[in-house]
Amino acid sequence: LNDTGGNRPFTVDAIAILRYVVLKQSVSPSYGADWVTGKQNYAEFAVGLQLRKKISDRWWLWLRGDIGGFGWSQGSQLTYNVLLGASFELSRSGSSMLKFGWRLYDIDYEFREDPTAFAWNATVHGPFVSYTWVF
């Protein structure tokens, strides 16, 4: 859906993602035992939406979210990713942008063959800055 009337367009984009994830954890017990480490890699599909609103000649506000995993194959039980931010077009053509905002990323993962061997259930959030170049 694109409303390009005037100079304040609003866009809605559907997103399909193939995400590759590398999880690594290390734990050291307080009583002086050896470190316990584990690592898992997996690929999973995710789907989402991105909403963008142009607020000036070179500034955009946007909200992007995706959800994936769904217990498919060796992927996570559920992963979601939400980003809220703004973009500034560094070039008039829109081919390069500076983006900044806030990200919330949550993973719920258990190793299927032995759920006690490796599990990762974490939520991370915080600010981000990125540069995008479209070619």
PDB file of N, CA and C in Angstrom, residues 23-117:
ATOM      1  N   LEU A  23      23.910 -18.657  18.278  1.00  0.00           N
ATOM      2  CA  LEU A  23      23.749 -18.437  19.712  1.00  0.00           C
ATOM      3  C   LEU A  23      24.947 -19.045  20.428  1.00  0.00           C
ATOM      4  N   LYS A  24      25.523 -18.309  21.357  1.00  0.00           N
ATOM      5  CA  LYS A  24      26.652 -18.811  22.127  1.00  0.00           C
ATOM      6  C   LYS A  24      26.464 -18.358  23.565  1.00  0.00           C
ATOM      7  N   GLN A  25      26.666 -19.278  24.492  1.00  0.00           N
ATOM      8  CA  GLN A  25      26.540 -18.923  25.904  1.00  0.00           C
ATOM      9  C   GLN A  25      27.677 -19.547  26.692  1.00  0.00           C
ATOM     10  N   SER A  26      28.090 -18.838  27.729  1.00  0.00           N
ATOM     11  CA  SER A  26      29.118 -19.315  28.652  1.00  0.00           C
ATOM     12  C   SER A  26      28.663 -18.993  30.065  1.00  0.00           C
ATOM     13  N   VAL A  27      28.806 -19.981  30.953  1.00  0.00           N
ATOM     14  CA  VAL A  27      28.385 -19.805  32.340  1.00  0.00           C
ATOM     15  C   VAL A  27      29.509 -20.291  33.239  1.00  0.00           C
ATOM     16  N   SER A  28      29.834 -19.501  34.252  1.00  0.00           N
ATOM     17  CA  SER A  28      30.837 -19.904  35.235  1.00  0.00           C
ATOM     18  C   SER A  28      30.177 -19.974  36.602  1.00  0.00           C
ATOM     19  N   PRO A  29      30.123 -21.162  37.193  1.00  0.00           N
ATOM     20  CA  PRO A  29      29.564 -21.266  38.542  1.00  0.00           C
ATOM     21  C   PRO A  29      30.405 -20.479  39.536  1.00  0.00           C
ATOM     22  N   SER A  30      29.783 -19.986  40.575  1.00  0.00           N
ATOM     23  CA  SER A  30      30.482 -19.144  41.554  1.00  0.00           C
ATOM     24  C   SER A  30      31.427 -19.938  42.446  1.00  0.00           C
ATOM     25  N   TYR A  31      31.290 -21.245  42.481  1.00  0.00           N
ATOM     26  CA  TYR A  31      32.120 -22.035  43.379  1.00  0.00           C
ATOM     27  C   TYR A  31      33.439 -22.479  42.747  1.00  0.00           C
ATOM     28  N   GLY A  32      33.830 -21.915  41.611  1.00  0.00           N
ATOM     29  CA  GLY A  32      35.156 -22.160  41.044  1.00  0.00           C
ATOM     30  C   GLY A  32      35.248 -23.309  40.062  1.00  0.00           C
ATOM     31  N   ALA A  33      34.139 -23.906  39.657  1.00  0.00           N
ATOM     32  CA  ALA A  33      34.188 -24.988  38.673  1.00  0.00           C
ATOM     33  C   ALA A  33      34.502 -24.415  37.288  1.00  0.00           C
ATOM     34  N   ASP A  34      34.735 -25.291  36.344  1.00  0.00           N
ATOM     35  CA  ASP A  34      35.042 -24.868  34.981  1.00  0.00           C
ATOM     36  C   ASP A  34      33.850 -24.176  34.326  1.00  0.00           C
ATOM     37  N   TRP A  35      34.168 -23.385  33.305  1.00  0.00           N
ATOM     38  CA  TRP A  35      33.127 -22.727  32.525  1.00  0.00           C
ATOM     39  C   TRP A  35      32.316 -23.772  31.771  1.00  0.00           C
ATOM     40  N   VAL A  36      31.032 -23.542  31.658  1.00  0.00           N
ATOM     41  CA  VAL A  36      30.157 -24.371  30.842  1.00  0.00           C
ATOM     42  C   VAL A  36      29.809 -23.533  29.620  1.00  0.00           C
ATOM     43  N   THR A  37      30.076 -24.072  28.425  1.00  0.00           N
ATOM     44  CA  THR A  37      29.806 -23.306  27.211  1.00  0.00           C
ATOM     45  C   THR A  37      28.924 -24.115  26.268  1.00  0.00           C
ATOM     46  N   GLY A  38      28.245 -23.426  25.398  1.00  0.00           N
ATOM     47  CA  GLY A  38      27.422 -24.067  24.388  1.00  0.00           C
ATOM     48  C   GLY A  38      27.224 -23.134  23.212  1.00  0.00           C
ATOM     49  N   LYS A  39      27.015 -23.728  22.045  1.00  0.00           N
ATOM     50  CA  LYS A  39      26.818 -22.928  20.842  1.00  0.00           C
ATOM     51  C   LYS A  39      25.850 -23.661  19.919  1.00  0.00           C
ATOM     52  N   GLN A  40      24.916 -22.930  19.346  1.00  0.00           N
ATOM     53  CA  GLN A  40      23.962 -23.474  18.393  1.00  0.00           C
ATOM     54  C   GLN A  40      23.811 -22.510  17.228  1.00  0.00           C
ATOM     55  N   ASN A  41      23.707 -23.057  16.037  1.00  0.00           N
ATOM     56  CA  ASN A  41      23.447 -22.288  14.823  1.00  0.00           C
ATOM     57  C   ASN A  41      22.180 -22.846  14.181  1.00  0.00           C
ATOM     58  N   TYR A  42      21.374 -21.969  13.613  1.00  0.00           N
ATOM     59  CA  TYR A  42      20.189 -22.441  12.906  1.00  0.00           C
ATOM     60  C   TYR A  42      19.696 -21.364  11.956  1.00  0.00           C
ATOM     61  N   ALA A  43      18.892 -21.796  10.986  1.00  0.00           N
ATOM     62  CA  ALA A  43      18.244 -20.880  10.051  1.00  0.00           C
ATOM     63  C   ALA A  43      16.741 -20.985  10.277  1.00  0.00           C
ATOM     64  N   GLU A  44      16.034 -19.872  10.108  1.00  0.00           N
ATOM     65  CA  GLU A  44      14.584 -19.883  10.263  1.00  0.00           C
ATOM     66  C   GLU A  44      13.954 -18.816   9.380  1.00  0.00           C
ATOM     67  N   PHE A  45      12.686 -19.026   9.091  1.00  0.00           N
ATOM     68  CA  PHE A  45      11.913 -18.061   8.317  1.00  0.00           C
ATOM     69  C   PHE A  45      11.173 -17.119   9.258  1.00  0.00           C
ATOM     70  N   ALA A  46      10.957 -15.900   8.795  1.00  0.00           N
ATOM     71  CA  ALA A  46      10.171 -14.910   9.537  1.00  0.00           C
ATOM     72  C   ALA A  46       9.389 -14.073   8.528  1.00  0.00           C
ATOM     73  N   VAL A  47       8.292 -13.514   8.987  1.00  0.00           N
ATOM     74  CA  VAL A  47       7.476 -12.618   8.173  1.00  0.00           C
ATOM     75  C   VAL A  47       7.201 -11.359   8.983  1.00  0.00           C
ATOM     76  N   GLY A  48       6.985 -10.249   8.278  1.00  0.00           N
ATOM     77  CA  GLY A  48       6.737  -9.013   9.006  1.00  0.00           C
ATOM     78  C   GLY A  48       6.203  -7.908   8.131  1.00  0.00           C
ATOM     79  N   LEU A  49       6.115  -6.736   8.734  1.00  0.00           N
ATOM     80  CA  LEU A  49       5.653  -5.523   8.058  1.00  0.00           C
ATOM     81  C   LEU A  49       6.556  -4.356   8.418  1.00  0.00           C
ATOM     82  N   GLN A  50       6.647  -3.413   7.496  1.00  0.00           N
ATOM     83  CA  GLN A  50       7.322  -2.143   7.767  1.00  0.00           C
ATOM     84  C   GLN A  50       6.387  -1.016   7.352  1.00  0.00           C
ATOM     85  N   LEU A  51       6.147  -0.097   8.268  1.00  0.00           N
ATOM     86  CA  LEU A  51       5.330   1.086   8.000  1.00  0.00           C
ATOM     87  C   LEU A  51       6.262   2.289   7.993  1.00  0.00           C
ATOM     88  N   ARG A  52       6.169   3.120   6.951  1.00  0.00           N
ATOM     89  CA  ARG A  52       7.013   4.317   6.878  1.00  0.00           C
ATOM     90  C   ARG A  52       6.153   5.535   6.535  1.00  0.00           C
ATOM     91  N   LYS A  53       6.521   6.653   7.142  1.00  0.00           N
ATOM     92  CA  LYS A  53       5.833   7.922   6.874  1.00  0.00           C
ATOM     93  C   LYS A  53       6.883   8.997   6.635  1.00  0.00           C
ATOM     94  N   LYS A  54       6.840   9.619   5.474  1.00  0.00           N
ATOM     95  CA  LYS A  54       7.769  10.703   5.163  1.00  0.00           C
ATOM     96  C   LYS A  54       7.292  11.958   5.875  1.00  0.00           C
ATOM     97  N   ILE A  55       8.192  12.578   6.681  1.00  0.00           N
ATOM     98  CA  ILE A  55       7.773  13.754   7.450  1.00  0.00           C
ATOM     99  C   ILE A  55       8.398  15.043   6.934  1.00  0.00           C
ATOM    100  N   SER A  56       9.398  14.923   6.050  1.00  0.00           N
ATOM    101  CA  SER A  56       9.971  16.099   5.403  1.00  0.00           C
ATOM    102  C   SER A  56      10.675  15.631   4.141  1.00  0.00           C
ATOM    103  N   ASP A  57      11.396  16.538   3.507  1.00  0.00           N
ATOM    104  CA  ASP A  57      12.088  16.206   2.268  1.00  0.00           C
ATOM    105  C   ASP A  57      12.978  14.969   2.390  1.00  0.00           C
ATOM    106  N   ARG A  58      13.709  14.853   3.502  1.00  0.00           N
ATOM    107  CA  ARG A  58      14.691  13.774   3.635  1.00  0.00           C
ATOM    108  C   ARG A  58      14.530  12.936   4.903  1.00  0.00           C
ATOM    109  N   TRP A  59      13.487  13.188   5.695  1.00  0.00           N
ATOM    110  CA  TRP A  59      13.275  12.452   6.947  1.00  0.00           C
ATOM    111  C   TRP A  59      12.085  11.513   6.853  1.00  0.00           C
ATOM    112  N   TRP A  60      12.241  10.310   7.414  1.00  0.00           N
ATOM    113  CA  TRP A  60      11.183   9.309   7.508  1.00  0.00           C
ATOM    114  C   TRP A  60      11.055   8.839   8.962  1.00  0.00           C
ATOM    115  N   LEU A  61       9.845   8.545   9.402  1.00  0.00           N
ATOM    116  CA  LEU A  61       9.601   7.815  10.636  1.00  0.00           C
ATOM    117  C   LEU A  61       9.130   6.422  10.230  1.00  0.00           C
ATOM    118  N   TRP A  62       9.513   5.407  10.976  1.00  0.00           N
ATOM    119  CA  TRP A  62       9.120   4.053  10.588  1.00  0.00           C
ATOM    120  C   TRP A  62       9.002   3.122  11.790  1.00  0.00           C
ATOM    121  N   LEU A  63       8.217   2.087  11.575  1.00  0.00           N
ATOM    122  CA  LEU A  63       8.016   1.001  12.531  1.00  0.00           C
ATOM    123  C   LEU A  63       8.128  -0.288  11.736  1.00  0.00           C
ATOM    124  N   ARG A  64       8.988  -1.196  12.204  1.00  0.00           N
ATOM    125  CA  ARG A  64       9.216  -2.462  11.509  1.00  0.00           C
ATOM    126  C   ARG A  64       9.122  -3.589  12.522  1.00  0.00           C
ATOM    127  N   GLY A  65       8.463  -4.662  12.141  1.00  0.00           N
ATOM    128  CA  GLY A  65       8.366  -5.810  13.028  1.00  0.00           C
ATOM    129  C   GLY A  65       8.336  -7.102  12.245  1.00  0.00           C
ATOM    130  N   ASP A  66       8.903  -8.151  12.826  1.00  0.00           N
ATOM    131  CA  ASP A  66       8.808  -9.471  12.215  1.00  0.00           C
ATOM    132  C   ASP A  66       8.709 -10.523  13.302  1.00  0.00           C
ATOM    133  N   ILE A  67       8.159 -11.663  12.919  1.00  0.00           N
ATOM    134  CA  ILE A  67       7.991 -12.784  13.836  1.00  0.00           C
ATOM    135  C   ILE A  67       8.375 -14.047  13.086  1.00  0.00           C
ATOM    136  N   GLY A  68       9.066 -14.953  13.764  1.00  0.00           N
ATOM    137  CA  GLY A  68       9.528 -16.163  13.091  1.00  0.00           C
ATOM    138  C   GLY A  68       9.722 -17.307  14.057  1.00  0.00           C
ATOM    139  N   GLY A  69      10.346 -18.353  13.509  1.00  0.00           N
ATOM    140  CA  GLY A  69      10.606 -19.547  14.298  1.00  0.00           C
ATOM    141  C   GLY A  69       9.477 -20.536  14.184  1.00  0.00           C
ATOM    142  N   PHE A  70       8.473 -20.388  15.032  1.00  0.00           N
ATOM    143  CA  PHE A  70       7.285 -21.235  15.062  1.00  0.00           C
ATOM    144  C   PHE A  70       7.618 -22.712  15.261  1.00  0.00           C
ATOM    145  N   GLY A  71       8.816 -23.024  15.792  1.00  0.00           N
ATOM    146  CA  GLY A  71       9.199 -24.403  16.038  1.00  0.00           C
ATOM    147  C   GLY A  71       9.513 -25.192  14.778  1.00  0.00           C
ATOM    148  N   TRP A  72       9.650 -24.516  13.645  1.00  0.00           N
ATOM    149  CA  TRP A  72       9.914 -25.184  12.378  1.00  0.00           C
ATOM    150  C   TRP A  72      11.365 -25.654  12.310  1.00  0.00           C
ATOM    151  N   SER A  73      11.603 -26.845  11.846  1.00  0.00           N
ATOM    152  CA  SER A  73      12.936 -27.413  11.648  1.00  0.00           C
ATOM    153  C   SER A  73      13.748 -27.290  12.935  1.00  0.00           C
ATOM    154  N   GLN A  74      14.950 -26.747  12.857  1.00  0.00           N
ATOM    155  CA  GLN A  74      15.799 -26.579  14.035  1.00  0.00           C
ATOM    156  C   GLN A  74      15.772 -25.147  14.552  1.00  0.00           C
ATOM    157  N   GLY A  75      14.827 -24.343  14.087  1.00  0.00           N
ATOM    158  CA  GLY A  75      14.738 -22.946  14.492  1.00  0.00           C
ATOM    159  C   GLY A  75      14.164 -22.764  15.879  1.00  0.00           C
ATOM    160  N   SER A  76      13.945 -21.526  16.241  1.00  0.00           N
ATOM    161  CA  SER A  76      13.435 -21.188  17.568  1.00  0.00           C
ATOM    162  C   SER A  76      11.957 -21.549  17.694  1.00  0.00           C
ATOM    163  N   GLN A  77      11.496 -21.599  18.939  1.00  0.00           N
ATOM    164  CA  GLN A  77      10.061 -21.776  19.182  1.00  0.00           C
ATOM    165  C   GLN A  77       9.331 -20.522  18.710  1.00  0.00           C
ATOM    166  N   LEU A  78       9.919 -19.358  19.025  1.00  0.00           N
ATOM    167  CA  LEU A  78       9.348 -18.079  18.613  1.00  0.00           C
ATOM    168  C   LEU A  78      10.416 -16.996  18.746  1.00  0.00           C
ATOM    169  N   THR A  79      10.535 -16.187  17.718  1.00  0.00           N
ATOM    170  CA  THR A  79      11.431 -15.037  17.740  1.00  0.00           C
ATOM    171  C   THR A  79      10.664 -13.837  17.211  1.00  0.00           C
ATOM    172  N   TYR A  80      10.767 -12.710  17.911  1.00  0.00           N
ATOM    173  CA  TYR A  80      10.181 -11.498  17.354  1.00  0.00           C
ATOM    174  C   TYR A  80      11.169 -10.348  17.476  1.00  0.00           C
ATOM    175  N   ASN A  81      11.013  -9.412  16.566  1.00  0.00           N
ATOM    176  CA  ASN A  81      11.943  -8.321  16.395  1.00  0.00           C
ATOM    177  C   ASN A  81      11.112  -7.078  16.071  1.00  0.00           C
ATOM    178  N   VAL A  82      11.231  -6.014  16.870  1.00  0.00           N
ATOM    179  CA  VAL A  82      10.474  -4.776  16.647  1.00  0.00           C
ATOM    180  C   VAL A  82      11.457  -3.618  16.661  1.00  0.00           C
ATOM    181  N   LEU A  83      11.394  -2.780  15.640  1.00  0.00           N
ATOM    182  CA  LEU A  83      12.253  -1.606  15.546  1.00  0.00           C
ATOM    183  C   LEU A  83      11.396  -0.372  15.309  1.00  0.00           C
ATOM    184  N   LEU A  84      11.694   0.697  16.026  1.00  0.00           N
ATOM    185  CA  LEU A  84      11.015   1.977  15.875  1.00  0.00           C
ATOM    186  C   LEU A  84      12.092   3.022  15.685  1.00  0.00           C
ATOM    187  N   GLY A  85      11.990   3.813  14.617  1.00  0.00           N
ATOM    188  CA  GLY A  85      13.064   4.761  14.407  1.00  0.00           C
ATOM    189  C   GLY A  85      12.769   5.824  13.379  1.00  0.00           C
ATOM    190  N   ALA A  86      13.852   6.497  12.996  1.00  0.00           N
ATOM    191  CA  ALA A  86      13.811   7.552  11.991  1.00  0.00           C
ATOM    192  C   ALA A  86      14.974   7.352  11.031  1.00  0.00           C
ATOM    193  N   SER A  87      14.800   7.830   9.811  1.00  0.00           N
ATOM    194  CA  SER A  87      15.839   7.748   8.789  1.00  0.00           C
ATOM    195  C   SER A  87      16.051   9.116   8.184  1.00  0.00           C
ATOM    196  N   PHE A  88      17.299   9.410   7.873  1.00  0.00           N
ATOM    197  CA  PHE A  88      17.645  10.631   7.166  1.00  0.00           C
ATOM    198  C   PHE A  88      18.326  10.233   5.864  1.00  0.00           C
ATOM    199  N   GLU A  89      17.771  10.700   4.734  1.00  0.00           N
ATOM    200  CA  GLU A  89      18.349  10.395   3.422  1.00  0.00           C
ATOM    201  C   GLU A  89      19.579  11.263   3.208  1.00  0.00           C
ATOM    202  N   LEU A  90      20.748  10.624   3.146  1.00  0.00           N
ATOM    203  CA  LEU A  90      21.996  11.353   2.929  1.00  0.00           C
ATOM    204  C   LEU A  90      22.134  11.788   1.481  1.00  0.00           C
ATOM    205  N   SER A  91      21.540  11.029   0.565  1.00  0.00           N
ATOM    206  CA  SER A  91      21.578  11.394  -0.851  1.00  0.00           C
ATOM    207  C   SER A  91      20.161  11.744  -1.309  1.00  0.00           C
ATOM    208  N   ARG A  92      20.048  12.609  -2.265  1.00  0.00           N
ATOM    209  CA  ARG A  92      18.732  13.024  -2.769  1.00  0.00           C
ATOM    210  C   ARG A  92      17.983  11.862  -3.414  1.00  0.00           C
ATOM    211  N   SER A  93      18.714  10.881  -3.955  1.00  0.00           N
ATOM    212  CA  SER A  93      18.075   9.738  -4.602  1.00  0.00           C
ATOM    213  C   SER A  93      17.543   8.729  -3.593  1.00  0.00           C
ATOM    214  N   GLY A  94      17.917   8.867  -2.323  1.00  0.00           N
ATOM    215  CA  GLY A  94      17.481   7.923  -1.302  1.00  0.00           C
ATOM    216  C   GLY A  94      18.302   6.651  -1.259  1.00  0.00           C
ATOM    217  N   SER A  95      19.443   6.638  -1.975  1.00  0.00           N
ATOM    218  CA  SER A  95      20.259   5.420  -2.034  1.00  0.00           C
ATOM    219  C   SER A  95      21.130   5.221  -0.796  1.00  0.00           C
ATOM    220  N   SER A  96      21.305   6.248   0.017  1.00  0.00           N
ATOM    221  CA  SER A  96      22.038   6.075   1.269  1.00  0.00           C
ATOM    222  C   SER A  96      21.285   6.801   2.383  1.00  0.00           C
ATOM    223  N   MET A  97      21.190   6.120   3.531  1.00  0.00           N
ATOM    224  CA  MET A  97      20.427   6.649   4.660  1.00  0.00           C
ATOM    225  C   MET A  97      21.159   6.406   5.966  1.00  0.00           C
ATOM    226  N   LEU A  98      20.954   7.299   6.891  1.00  0.00           N
ATOM    227  CA  LEU A  98      21.392   7.126   8.267  1.00  0.00           C
ATOM    228  C   LEU A  98      20.133   6.829   9.071  1.00  0.00           C
ATOM    229  N   LYS A  99      20.140   5.695   9.798  1.00  0.00           N
ATOM    230  CA  LYS A  99      18.966   5.276  10.567  1.00  0.00           C
ATOM    231  C   LYS A  99      19.332   5.209  12.045  1.00  0.00           C
ATOM    232  N   PHE A 100      18.372   5.558  12.875  1.00  0.00           N
ATOM    233  CA  PHE A 100      18.570   5.413  14.311  1.00  0.00           C
ATOM    234  C   PHE A 100      17.223   5.169  14.971  1.00  0.00           C
ATOM    235  N   GLY A 101      17.259   4.515  16.126  1.00  0.00           N
ATOM    236  CA  GLY A 101      16.014   4.223  16.812  1.00  0.00           C
ATOM    237  C   GLY A 101      16.208   3.267  17.967  1.00  0.00           C
ATOM    238  N   TRP A 102      15.176   2.489  18.245  1.00  0.00           N
ATOM    239  CA  TRP A 102      15.143   1.553  19.368  1.00  0.00           C
ATOM    240  C   TRP A 102      14.759   0.178  18.843  1.00  0.00           C
ATOM    241  N   ARG A 103      15.426  -0.885  19.346  1.00  0.00           N
ATOM    242  CA  ARG A 103      15.152  -2.245  18.902  1.00  0.00           C
ATOM    243  C   ARG A 103      14.829  -3.137  20.102  1.00  0.00           C
ATOM    244  N   LEU A 104      13.836  -3.999  19.925  1.00  0.00           N
ATOM    245  CA  LEU A 104      13.482  -5.040  20.888  1.00  0.00           C
ATOM    246  C   LEU A 104      13.562  -6.363  20.141  1.00  0.00           C
ATOM    247  N   TYR A 105      14.364  -7.312  20.655  1.00  0.00           N
ATOM    248  CA  TYR A 105      14.588  -8.594  19.985  1.00  0.00           C
ATOM    249  C   TYR A 105      14.457  -9.699  21.020  1.00  0.00           C
ATOM    250  N   ASP A 106      13.571 -10.666  20.780  1.00  0.00           N
ATOM    251  CA  ASP A 106      13.313 -11.736  21.740  1.00  0.00           C
ATOM    252  C   ASP A 106      13.451 -13.084  21.056  1.00  0.00           C
ATOM    253  N   ILE A 107      14.193 -13.998  21.686  1.00  0.00           N
ATOM    254  CA  ILE A 107      14.392 -15.353  21.163  1.00  0.00           C
ATOM    255  C   ILE A 107      13.997 -16.360  22.239  1.00  0.00           C
ATOM    256  N   ASP A 108      13.200 -17.346  21.855  1.00  0.00           N
ATOM    257  CA  ASP A 108      12.874 -18.483  22.714  1.00  0.00           C
ATOM    258  C   ASP A 108      13.333 -19.734  21.961  1.00  0.00           C
ATOM    259  N   TYR A 109      14.460 -20.324  22.393  1.00  0.00           N
ATOM    260  CA  TYR A 109      15.069 -21.444  21.663  1.00  0.00           C
ATOM    261  C   TYR A 109      15.459 -22.559  22.624  1.00  0.00           C
ATOM    262  N   GLU A 110      15.204 -23.801  22.212  1.00  0.00           N
ATOM    263  CA  GLU A 110      15.682 -24.992  22.920  1.00  0.00           C
ATOM    264  C   GLU A 110      16.201 -25.980  21.893  1.00  0.00           C
ATOM    265  N   PHE A 111      17.339 -26.600  22.175  1.00  0.00           N
ATOM    266  CA  PHE A 111      17.893 -27.631  21.302  1.00  0.00           C
ATOM    267  C   PHE A 111      16.956 -28.836  21.341  1.00  0.00           C
ATOM    268  N   ARG A 112      16.397 -29.223  20.194  1.00  0.00           N
ATOM    269  CA  ARG A 112      15.328 -30.220  20.162  1.00  0.00           C
ATOM    270  C   ARG A 112      15.757 -31.629  20.577  1.00  0.00           C
ATOM    271  N   GLU A 113      16.966 -32.059  20.199  1.00  0.00           N
ATOM    272  CA  GLU A 113      17.387 -33.422  20.532  1.00  0.00           C
ATOM    273  C   GLU A 113      17.554 -33.607  22.041  1.00  0.00           C
ATOM    274  N   ASP A 114      17.983 -32.574  22.744  1.00  0.00           N
ATOM    275  CA  ASP A 114      18.158 -32.630  24.197  1.00  0.00           C
ATOM    276  C   ASP A 114      17.922 -31.229  24.761  1.00  0.00           C
ATOM    277  N   PRO A 115      16.671 -30.895  25.131  1.00  0.00           N
ATOM    278  CA  PRO A 115      16.357 -29.548  25.612  1.00  0.00           C
ATOM    279  C   PRO A 115      17.172 -29.116  26.831  1.00  0.00           C
ATOM    280  N   THR A 116      17.734 -30.074  27.585  1.00  0.00           N
ATOM    281  CA  THR A 116      18.559 -29.693  28.739  1.00  0.00           C
ATOM    282  C   THR A 116      19.978 -29.334  28.324  1.00  0.00           C
ATOM    283  N   ALA A 117      20.361 -29.642  27.079  1.00  0.00           N
ATOM    284  CA  ALA A 117      21.732 -29.390  26.623  1.00  0.00           C
ATOM    285  C   ALA A 117      21.961 -27.919  26.268  1.00  0.00           C
TER     286      ALA A 117
END
